[in-house]
C-alpha atoms as an extended CHARMM CRD file, in Angstrom:
* protein
*
       175  EXT
         1         1  MET       CA              0.0810000000       -0.1760000000       -0.1030000000  PROA      1               0.0000000000
         2         2  ILE       CA              1.2740000000        3.2840000000       -1.0200000000  PROA      2               0.0000000000
         3         3  SER       CA              0.9830000000        6.0450000000        1.5130000000  PROA      3               0.0000000000
         4         4  ALA       CA             -1.1730000000        8.8880000000        0.9880000000  PROA      4               0.0000000000
         5         5  GLN       CA              1.4200000000       11.2360000000        2.8540000000  PROA      5               0.0000000000
         6         6  TRP       CA              3.7530000000       13.9250000000        1.4870000000  PROA      6               0.0000000000
         7         7  THR       CA              7.3580000000       14.5890000000        3.0120000000  PROA      7               0.0000000000
         8         8  LEU       CA             10.1630000000       16.6740000000        2.2900000000  PROA      8               0.0000000000
         9         9  GLY       CA             12.1170000000       14.8360000000        1.0220000000  PROA      9               0.0000000000
        10        10  SER       CA             12.1880000000       12.2800000000       -2.0140000000  PROA      10              0.0000000000
        11        11  PRO       CA             10.2680000000       12.5760000000       -5.0460000000  PROA      11              0.0000000000
        12        12  ARG       CA              8.7910000000        9.8710000000       -5.4920000000  PROA      12              0.0000000000
        13        13  SER       CA              6.6200000000       11.5800000000       -2.4870000000  PROA      13              0.0000000000
        14        14  PHE       CA              4.7840000000       12.5330000000       -5.7840000000  PROA      14              0.0000000000
        15        15  VAL       CA              4.3320000000        9.3500000000       -6.8080000000  PROA      15              0.0000000000
        16        16  ASN       CA              1.1490000000        9.0330000000       -4.3890000000  PROA      16              0.0000000000
        17        17  PHE       CA             -2.1070000000        8.5520000000       -5.6950000000  PROA      17              0.0000000000
        18        18  CYS       CA             -5.2170000000       11.0040000000       -4.5250000000  PROA      18              0.0000000000
        19        19  PRO       CA             -7.3090000000        8.9420000000       -1.3570000000  PROA      19              0.0000000000
        20        20  VAL       CA            -10.7110000000        9.7470000000       -2.7870000000  PROA      20              0.0000000000
        21        21  THR       CA            -10.3580000000        9.2650000000       -6.8820000000  PROA      21              0.0000000000
        22        22  ARG       CA             -7.3370000000        5.8370000000       -6.6630000000  PROA      22              0.0000000000
        23        23  ASN       CA             -5.8360000000        8.0680000000       -9.2140000000  PROA      23              0.0000000000
        24        24  PRO       CA             -2.0840000000        9.3280000000       -9.2780000000  PROA      24              0.0000000000
        25        25  PRO       CA             -1.7170000000       12.9200000000       -9.3620000000  PROA      25              0.0000000000
        26        26  THR       CA             -1.8070000000       15.6150000000      -12.2350000000  PROA      26              0.0000000000
        27        27  ASP       CA              1.3440000000       16.7900000000      -13.8890000000  PROA      27              0.0000000000
        28        28  GLN       CA             -0.3180000000       20.5260000000      -12.1700000000  PROA      28              0.0000000000
        29        29  GLN       CA             -0.4210000000       19.9670000000       -8.8780000000  PROA      29              0.0000000000
        30        30  ARG       CA              2.5520000000       17.2700000000       -8.5970000000  PROA      30              0.0000000000
        31        31  ALA       CA              4.1300000000       21.0160000000       -9.8520000000  PROA      31              0.0000000000
        32        32  ARG       CA              1.8110000000       23.0510000000       -7.4450000000  PROA      32              0.0000000000
        33        33  LYS       CA              3.3720000000       20.4830000000       -4.3850000000  PROA      33              0.0000000000
        34        34  LEU       CA              6.8970000000       21.2230000000       -6.1910000000  PROA      34              0.0000000000
        35        35  LYS       CA              6.3330000000       24.9580000000       -5.9730000000  PROA      35              0.0000000000
        36        36  SER       CA              4.7440000000       24.4700000000       -2.6710000000  PROA      36              0.0000000000
        37        37  LEU       CA              7.7100000000       22.3370000000       -0.6030000000  PROA      37              0.0000000000
        38        38  THR       CA             10.6510000000       24.5960000000       -2.5570000000  PROA      38              0.0000000000
        39        39  LYS       CA              8.6450000000       28.1000000000       -0.9360000000  PROA      39              0.0000000000
        40        40  THR       CA              8.9620000000       26.1640000000        2.2240000000  PROA      40              0.0000000000
        41        41  ARG       CA             12.7790000000       25.3990000000        2.5330000000  PROA      41              0.0000000000
        42        42  ARG       CA             13.2760000000       29.0600000000        1.0170000000  PROA      42              0.0000000000
        43        43  ILE       CA             11.1380000000       30.4890000000        3.4840000000  PROA      43              0.0000000000
        44        44  LEU       CA             13.4510000000       28.1680000000        6.4980000000  PROA      44              0.0000000000
        45        45  MET       CA             16.4730000000       28.4940000000        5.3090000000  PROA      45              0.0000000000
        46        46  THR       CA             16.3200000000       32.4230000000        5.4700000000  PROA      46              0.0000000000
        47        47  ARG       CA             14.7380000000       33.1600000000        8.6000000000  PROA      47              0.0000000000
        48        48  LEU       CA             15.9720000000       30.7090000000       10.9040000000  PROA      48              0.0000000000
        49        49  PRO       CA             18.2730000000       32.0240000000       13.4350000000  PROA      49              0.0000000000
        50        50  GLU       CA             21.4400000000       30.4490000000       13.7410000000  PROA      50              0.0000000000
        51        51  SER       CA             23.4850000000       29.8010000000       16.9540000000  PROA      51              0.0000000000
        52        52  GLU       CA             25.9810000000       31.9180000000       17.9720000000  PROA      52              0.0000000000
        53        53  GLY       CA             27.1450000000       29.8160000000       21.1910000000  PROA      53              0.0000000000
        54        54  ASP       CA             26.0060000000       28.6340000000       24.4240000000  PROA      54              0.0000000000
        55        55  SER       CA             24.9960000000       32.4570000000       26.2920000000  PROA      55              0.0000000000
        56        56  ASP       CA             23.0930000000       33.0530000000       23.2020000000  PROA      56              0.0000000000
        57        57  SER       CA             20.4760000000       29.8830000000       23.6840000000  PROA      57              0.0000000000
        58        58  ASP       CA             17.7540000000       31.0140000000       25.3620000000  PROA      58              0.0000000000
        59        59  LEU       CA             17.4840000000       34.2430000000       23.0700000000  PROA      59              0.0000000000
        60        60  ASP       CA             17.9000000000       31.3590000000       19.9980000000  PROA      60              0.0000000000
        61        61  GLU       CA             14.8660000000       28.8060000000       20.8050000000  PROA      61              0.0000000000
        62        62  GLU       CA             12.3870000000       32.8710000000       21.7400000000  PROA      62              0.0000000000
        63        63  ALA       CA             13.4940000000       33.0260000000       18.4040000000  PROA      63              0.0000000000
        64        64  ALA       CA             12.7130000000       29.9300000000       16.2070000000  PROA      64              0.0000000000
        65        65  LEU       CA              9.6350000000       29.8320000000       18.6110000000  PROA      65              0.0000000000
        66        66  ASN       CA              8.2940000000       33.4590000000       17.5660000000  PROA      66              0.0000000000
        67        67  PHE       CA              9.2780000000       32.1480000000       14.3980000000  PROA      67              0.0000000000
        68        68  TYR       CA              7.8280000000       29.1430000000       14.0320000000  PROA      68              0.0000000000
        69        69  ARG       CA              4.6930000000       30.8440000000       15.4650000000  PROA      69              0.0000000000
        70        70  GLU       CA              4.7750000000       32.8250000000       12.3050000000  PROA      70              0.0000000000
        71        71  VAL       CA              5.0110000000       29.8510000000       10.1720000000  PROA      71              0.0000000000
        72        72  GLU       CA              2.0490000000       28.6300000000       12.0160000000  PROA      72              0.0000000000
        73        73  LYS       CA             -0.0970000000       31.8240000000       11.3910000000  PROA      73              0.0000000000
        74        74  ARG       CA              0.5490000000       31.9720000000        7.0150000000  PROA      74              0.0000000000
        75        75  VAL       CA             -0.0310000000       28.8910000000        7.3320000000  PROA      75              0.0000000000
        76        76  LYS       CA             -3.5280000000       29.2520000000        8.8430000000  PROA      76              0.0000000000
        77        77  LEU       CA             -4.4210000000       32.2080000000        6.9060000000  PROA      77              0.0000000000
        78        78  LYS       CA             -3.0560000000       30.7330000000        3.9240000000  PROA      78              0.0000000000
        79        79  ARG       CA             -5.5740000000       28.3950000000        4.9330000000  PROA      79              0.0000000000
        80        80  LYS       CA             -8.4580000000       29.9910000000        4.4390000000  PROA      80              0.0000000000
        81        81  ASN       CA             -7.3210000000       31.2810000000        0.9730000000  PROA      81              0.0000000000
        82        82  LYS       CA             -5.8260000000       34.5510000000        2.2910000000  PROA      82              0.0000000000
        83        83  ASP       CA             -2.0480000000       35.1820000000        1.2550000000  PROA      83              0.0000000000
        84        84  PRO       CA             -0.1400000000       37.4170000000        4.6830000000  PROA      84              0.0000000000
        85        85  GLU       CA              1.6030000000       39.1910000000        0.8970000000  PROA      85              0.0000000000
        86        86  ALA       CA             -1.3870000000       40.1120000000       -0.4960000000  PROA      86              0.0000000000
        87        87  GLU       CA             -3.4770000000       41.7040000000        2.8670000000  PROA      87              0.0000000000
        88        88  GLU       CA             -0.4340000000       43.8800000000        2.9730000000  PROA      88              0.0000000000
        89        89  VAL       CA             -0.5460000000       45.2630000000       -0.8300000000  PROA      89              0.0000000000
        90        90  GLU       CA             -4.1730000000       45.8880000000        0.3840000000  PROA      90              0.0000000000
        91        91  GLU       CA             -2.9920000000       47.9500000000        3.4790000000  PROA      91              0.0000000000
        92        92  ASN       CA             -0.7520000000       49.6010000000        0.8840000000  PROA      92              0.0000000000
        93        93  ASN       CA             -3.3440000000       50.8410000000       -1.1620000000  PROA      93              0.0000000000
        94        94  GLY       CA             -6.0040000000       51.5300000000        0.9470000000  PROA      94              0.0000000000
        95        95  ASP       CA             -3.1130000000       54.2920000000        2.1850000000  PROA      95              0.0000000000
        96        96  ASP       CA             -2.5810000000       55.6310000000       -0.5570000000  PROA      96              0.0000000000
        97        97  GLU       CA             -5.7540000000       56.7480000000       -1.0390000000  PROA      97              0.0000000000
        98        98  GLN       CA             -6.0840000000       58.4790000000        2.2310000000  PROA      98              0.0000000000
        99        99  GLN       CA             -3.1020000000       60.2500000000        2.0580000000  PROA      99              0.0000000000
       100       100  ASP       CA             -4.7530000000       62.0550000000       -0.7430000000  PROA      100             0.0000000000
       101       101  PRO       CA             -8.0090000000       63.0320000000        0.0580000000  PROA      101             0.0000000000
       102       102  ASP       CA             -8.0340000000       66.3630000000       -2.7970000000  PROA      102             0.0000000000
       103       103  ASN       CA             -8.0420000000       63.9100000000       -5.5580000000  PROA      103             0.0000000000
       104       104  LYS       CA            -11.4150000000       62.8760000000       -7.4690000000  PROA      104             0.0000000000
       105       105  ARG       CA            -12.1410000000       59.5960000000       -7.0690000000  PROA      105             0.0000000000
       106       106  GLY       CA            -12.9640000000       57.2620000000      -10.4780000000  PROA      106             0.0000000000
       107       107  ILE       CA            -16.2130000000       56.7970000000      -11.7380000000  PROA      107             0.0000000000
       108       108  THR       CA            -17.7360000000       53.2390000000      -10.9780000000  PROA      108             0.0000000000
       109       109  TYR       CA            -18.4860000000       50.8680000000      -14.0860000000  PROA      109             0.0000000000
       110       110  GLN       CA            -22.3810000000       51.7140000000      -12.7020000000  PROA      110             0.0000000000
       111       111  MET       CA            -21.9190000000       55.0500000000      -13.8940000000  PROA      111             0.0000000000
       112       112  ALA       CA            -19.8410000000       54.2530000000      -17.1810000000  PROA      112             0.0000000000
       113       113  LYS       CA            -22.9380000000       52.1930000000      -18.1900000000  PROA      113             0.0000000000
       114       114  ASN       CA            -25.9050000000       54.5390000000      -17.0630000000  PROA      114             0.0000000000
       115       115  LYS       CA            -28.1320000000       51.8200000000      -17.3340000000  PROA      115             0.0000000000
       116       116  GLY       CA            -30.4460000000       52.8020000000      -14.8680000000  PROA      116             0.0000000000
       117       117  LEU       CA            -33.3600000000       50.7600000000      -14.3160000000  PROA      117             0.0000000000
       118       118  THR       CA            -33.2570000000       47.4410000000      -17.0320000000  PROA      118             0.0000000000
       119       119  PRO       CA            -35.5480000000       44.9170000000      -16.9740000000  PROA      119             0.0000000000
       120       120  LYS       CA            -33.7540000000       41.9460000000      -16.9510000000  PROA      120             0.0000000000
       121       121  ARG       CA            -33.0820000000       40.4410000000      -21.3980000000  PROA      121             0.0000000000
       122       122  LYS       CA            -33.7710000000       36.5670000000      -22.8650000000  PROA      122             0.0000000000
       123       123  LYS       CA            -30.8750000000       35.1850000000      -23.9740000000  PROA      123             0.0000000000
       124       124  ILE       CA            -31.7810000000       34.6680000000      -27.2600000000  PROA      124             0.0000000000
       125       125  ASP       CA            -32.9450000000       38.2920000000      -27.8070000000  PROA      125             0.0000000000
       126       126  ARG       CA            -29.0030000000       39.1600000000      -27.6520000000  PROA      126             0.0000000000
       127       127  ASN       CA            -27.9770000000       38.1590000000      -30.8070000000  PROA      127             0.0000000000
       128       128  PRO       CA            -30.8270000000       39.4190000000      -33.9360000000  PROA      128             0.0000000000
       129       129  ARG       CA            -29.6550000000       37.0220000000      -36.3820000000  PROA      129             0.0000000000
       130       130  VAL       CA            -29.4840000000       34.0000000000      -33.8990000000  PROA      130             0.0000000000
       131       131  LYS       CA            -33.9680000000       35.0040000000      -32.7500000000  PROA      131             0.0000000000
       132       132  HSD       CA            -34.3960000000       35.2280000000      -36.3910000000  PROA      132             0.0000000000
       133       133  ARG       CA            -33.4930000000       32.0650000000      -37.2810000000  PROA      133             0.0000000000
       134       134  GLU       CA            -35.4340000000       30.7210000000      -34.2830000000  PROA      134             0.0000000000
       135       135  LYS       CA            -38.6780000000       32.0940000000      -35.1740000000  PROA      135             0.0000000000
       136       136  PHE       CA            -38.4440000000       31.2530000000      -38.6000000000  PROA      136             0.0000000000
       137       137  ARG       CA            -37.7160000000       27.4880000000      -37.5470000000  PROA      137             0.0000000000
       138       138  ARG       CA            -40.9760000000       27.7740000000      -35.2870000000  PROA      138             0.0000000000
       139       139  ALA       CA            -43.1570000000       29.6300000000      -38.2930000000  PROA      139             0.0000000000
       140       140  LYS       CA            -41.9830000000       26.7460000000      -40.5980000000  PROA      140             0.0000000000
       141       141  ILE       CA            -43.3980000000       23.9150000000      -38.2020000000  PROA      141             0.0000000000
       142       142  ARG       CA            -46.6400000000       26.0860000000      -38.2140000000  PROA      142             0.0000000000
       143       143  ARG       CA            -47.5670000000       26.2840000000      -40.9030000000  PROA      143             0.0000000000
       144       144  LYS       CA            -46.4530000000       22.4920000000      -41.1250000000  PROA      144             0.0000000000
       145       145  GLY       CA            -50.3800000000       22.4800000000      -40.3320000000  PROA      145             0.0000000000
       146       146  GLN       CA            -51.7090000000       23.7150000000      -42.4370000000  PROA      146             0.0000000000
       147       147  VAL       CA            -50.1280000000       23.2760000000      -45.8710000000  PROA      147             0.0000000000
       148       148  ARG       CA            -49.1750000000       19.8530000000      -47.4840000000  PROA      148             0.0000000000
       149       149  ASP       CA            -46.0540000000       18.9950000000      -48.9310000000  PROA      149             0.0000000000
       150       150  VAL       CA            -45.7630000000       18.3790000000      -52.2900000000  PROA      150             0.0000000000
       151       151  ARG       CA            -45.0420000000       14.8520000000      -52.7530000000  PROA      151             0.0000000000
       152       152  ARG       CA            -43.3780000000       13.5620000000      -55.5980000000  PROA      152             0.0000000000
       153       153  GLU       CA            -44.8080000000       10.0520000000      -57.0330000000  PROA      153             0.0000000000
       154       154  GLU       CA            -42.2520000000        7.5160000000      -56.9350000000  PROA      154             0.0000000000
       155       155  GLN       CA            -44.9000000000        4.6010000000      -57.6270000000  PROA      155             0.0000000000
       156       156  ARG       CA            -48.2880000000        3.7550000000      -58.0630000000  PROA      156             0.0000000000
       157       157  TYR       CA            -50.9570000000        5.5190000000      -55.5100000000  PROA      157             0.0000000000
       158       158  SER       CA            -51.9560000000        2.8070000000      -52.9190000000  PROA      158             0.0000000000
       159       159  GLY       CA            -53.6030000000        5.0300000000      -50.7800000000  PROA      159             0.0000000000
       160       160  GLU       CA            -53.0030000000        7.6760000000      -47.9240000000  PROA      160             0.0000000000
       161       161  MET       CA            -50.5220000000        6.0440000000      -45.4970000000  PROA      161             0.0000000000
       162       162  SER       CA            -52.0350000000        7.3610000000      -41.5490000000  PROA      162             0.0000000000
       163       163  GLY       CA            -55.3600000000        6.0860000000      -43.0700000000  PROA      163             0.0000000000
       164       164  ILE       CA            -58.5200000000        8.9030000000      -43.8960000000  PROA      164             0.0000000000
       165       165  ARG       CA            -60.2060000000       10.9070000000      -41.5670000000  PROA      165             0.0000000000
       166       166  ALA       CA            -63.5370000000       11.8150000000      -42.3110000000  PROA      166             0.0000000000
       167       167  GLY       CA            -64.1910000000       15.0840000000      -40.0820000000  PROA      167             0.0000000000
       168       168  VAL       CA            -60.6890000000       17.2370000000      -41.1640000000  PROA      168             0.0000000000
       169       169  LYS       CA            -60.9160000000       19.2010000000      -44.3140000000  PROA      169             0.0000000000
       170       170  LYS       CA            -57.9670000000       20.4670000000      -46.2720000000  PROA      170             0.0000000000
       171       171  SER       CA            -59.5710000000       21.9050000000      -49.1950000000  PROA      171             0.0000000000
       172       172  THR       CA            -58.4870000000       24.9930000000      -50.7820000000  PROA      172             0.0000000000
       173       173  LYS       CA            -61.8660000000       27.5670000000      -51.6470000000  PROA      173             0.0000000000
       174       174  LEU       CA            -61.6380000000       28.8990000000      -55.3990000000  PROA      174             0.0000000000
       175       175  LYS       CA            -62.5280000000       32.2580000000      -55.4670000000  PROA      175             0.0000000000
């Protein structure tokens, strides 16, 4: 049985199958996993505190503990589909608008389109060519009930295929 746990080590960890569908991972899934692993390694390598001596061991432990707490927070935010870097960018954008109150704000989409209160339209009404094509198709169906198609005589007449109904008159009056 293949383990369902991803490891930071060997590339064989990418051979794992999906526990639900039992399918091997796709190339996209492998690339995404590899990217996240390299990102995690990069963070760990750049930010791990280095021990300078035994006297500073308590400070190093505190620094490492703070670092791991920060990484935990980032993982929690990532699970909620929030990126801490994106939050920083949003905060920076918000500061720019508040710093300069003299600037006029841009118009919104609603202002630009100026549609007001318009009723909801059917999808077929958006394209006039398709609308008339559908209209013609329905008119042909209605017309078939009023006028019979001309049938060529390919063989001798052998009566009506569907039978004769006494109550139906399909003749045209002469004027």
